[in-house]
Amino acid sequence: MALKGINSFEQHVEKIFVAVIGAAVLGIVAWQFVGPKNTVKVGPKDLSYDLAYPEIERKAREVQGKMQQTEVNPPAVPAVEQFAAFTTKYRAPVAVQPRLAWGGDVRGARIEDAPTTGIGEGQSVALTIPAPASPVAMVYMATISPGEATEAPELKKYLPAELPYDKAGVSVEATFSGVALRKALEADPDGPGPAKPIPAFWWTGDSTQILGIRLERSERRVDGTWSDPVVVPAMPGRLDILAEIAKEPVNPNLLRDMVKLATESSTQVRRPQYYSIMFGEDWTPPTEAGKDAKAGNQQEITTEKRKLADVDGAIARLKEQATKASEQSKKAIEKSLARYEADRQKIVERLAELGEPVEGATAAAVAEKPEVVDGPLLQAESVRVWSHDVTAERGKTYRYRVILALSNPIYGHGAGLKPEEEEKAKNPIALSTPSPWTAPVKIPDDSYYFITSAQDGGNARQLGGARAAAELYKFFGGYWRKGTISLEPGDAIAGTVRVPDLDRLLATISEPGDPNIAPQAERPSGGRLAGGGTARGPAASPPAGGAAGGDKSEPIRFKEVPVSRDAFLLDVAAIPAEGRNTTGVQFQAYIRDRNGNISVRVPDTDRSSPEYQAISHSAAKGEEVVRPKEEKKPVVPQTRPGEQPNPAGGGGRGGGKSTGGG
């Protein structure tokens, strides 16, 4: 019998629940075996677990390969002509229509009275930079310090293969007027014509500056004509702003930086320093060297030295008198002493100008003149500029002209010019008009000879037949070195020249990385160079005179080097000498060179030639700087018996007046 109040569903609900759960469990278990496999999404693919790991590994290797790849192909980026777009908009009219409606009245200044700048007007300009003036060329010969070649390896190709680095170069000096440049920039080039002055704000301030000096030279040919001008290479190892600009793509920022550098380093740009000298005379600017003419100043040097001795004697006497004088007399003595000291200073300075610096002189007397700092370029009446040619070849004759390279005042302003003149604004460098040519300068040969005496064979029994004497010269160690030979007809003009043995001396001055010099732990620094030069570079020379390597106990040794001129003496002849008060004849030596050319040399003419005077003077100077210096004994004032001290003191050795002037 059925239960009361319970229906059949209620009676079997737990069985139904168990059946459903069992069926679900059986379905899940069956799904594991008959359903699809589990997958992982790798990139765009759905992969099962067993296939996913190999695909991931492959992707990783692909990425690693891209990371290690050295060549990269950047994606193509479309070029945007920003400058062209800017120029188009820049030149386009401001208003939509060329004419604007205007119903009122214009009061005050008229439009045509307003100042124009030229920007956007299609301006026409004429840019002419004045030429440098008064160019002077000077040949300079000395021994370059090895340290210069170490610091500037490109210099070595212009130097001898072995030490000493004897070098002949040319220095060229000129002047430039910044005021004339300013007037040229301000001027209207054609008056009422279409060209207009360059807008002032394009070139005022520090935007216009000298960036470099360009030397051009022309070589004299055998027939006397001149070759076409060539540009002289820049001096190696010195500031070269023009080369820096050429290295980089041209842009206004680079030019602005270079102009700033040229302004801050104006002395290095306009007046570059010559190389440090190991042996030889100090370098002097061409215009100042022309005033010295050292070879012809011996008489003045002798006079100035005599004055100096007189003044030194007077100073010594006054100092001696001051130790014994009363207080009242001391004041008069000190006044006279101050006058003589001033006279002495003037004499010392003059001797230094003549190339004869006084040993022991005060630094103020022999120091180099302080460098003149130029003011703003466009306000300078005269700016000194010079440059150096270290590529000149021995025996050749050149002439030079100077061209200045300045920052182009219209560079980058092409949008303000007429289209056909925009090319003017593309070059950041503007060149000046070339200066006039210098006088020709001849680079000395490597060696010279001069016939100093000769006689014919007229009195062969008494005089030994025709013969001649000659002096040979070779430039070595900063100076010309001399040798003498005797010649008979048929003898070659060849012999030896006595030169200092610099091998041991150079071994004491080491420069890192220079294989020509033996290594040395220390090298001399500072002090005076041989011949009176001052050490200004990385390698200083040993002290002048006397000793090798600064050892005063061991004098410098000498050696002989051969010199040959590829010529020989043919004969000597006597000819009448008109107007002479001697024997009435003069002798001529006939010389034949290897090409068969015959030249006539007269001893008197050779000895009086400017070439002989300059070379023989250099040889004498070279002997002087290596000669051991004698110790100077102190001056002891002599007082005669019964002589009273004279506060005013005479200047001469015998009590005379001072010859020092002042």
PDB file of C-alpha atoms in Angstrom, residues 35-42 44-53 56:
ATOM      1  CA  GLY A  35      37.481  14.449 -26.709  1.00  0.00           C
ATOM      2  CA  PRO A  36      40.005  16.921 -28.325  1.00  0.00           C
ATOM      3  CA  LYS A  37      43.503  17.348 -26.799  1.00  0.00           C
ATOM      4  CA  ASN A  38      44.552  20.401 -24.675  1.00  0.00           C
ATOM      5  CA  THR A  39      46.317  23.218 -26.675  1.00  0.00           C
ATOM      6  CA  VAL A  40      48.474  26.360 -26.069  1.00  0.00           C
ATOM      7  CA  LYS A  41      48.376  29.501 -28.252  1.00  0.00           C
ATOM      8  CA  VAL A  42      51.863  30.202 -29.640  1.00  0.00           C
ATOM      9  CA  PRO A  44      48.791  32.744 -34.264  1.00  0.00           C
ATOM     10  CA  LYS A  45      48.782  28.930 -33.782  1.00  0.00           C
ATOM     11  CA  ASP A  46      46.985  26.679 -31.261  1.00  0.00           C
ATOM     12  CA  LEU A  47      49.346  23.820 -30.455  1.00  0.00           C
ATOM     13  CA  SER A  48      49.183  20.845 -28.157  1.00  0.00           C
ATOM     14  CA  TYR A  49      51.562  20.683 -25.255  1.00  0.00           C
ATOM     15  CA  ASP A  50      53.887  18.270 -26.997  1.00  0.00           C
ATOM     16  CA  LEU A  51      54.209  20.607 -30.020  1.00  0.00           C
ATOM     17  CA  ALA A  52      54.266  23.931 -28.143  1.00  0.00           C
ATOM     18  CA  TYR A  53      57.753  23.678 -26.647  1.00  0.00           C
ATOM     19  CA  ILE A  56      58.653  28.293 -28.554  1.00  0.00           C
TER      20      ILE A  56
END
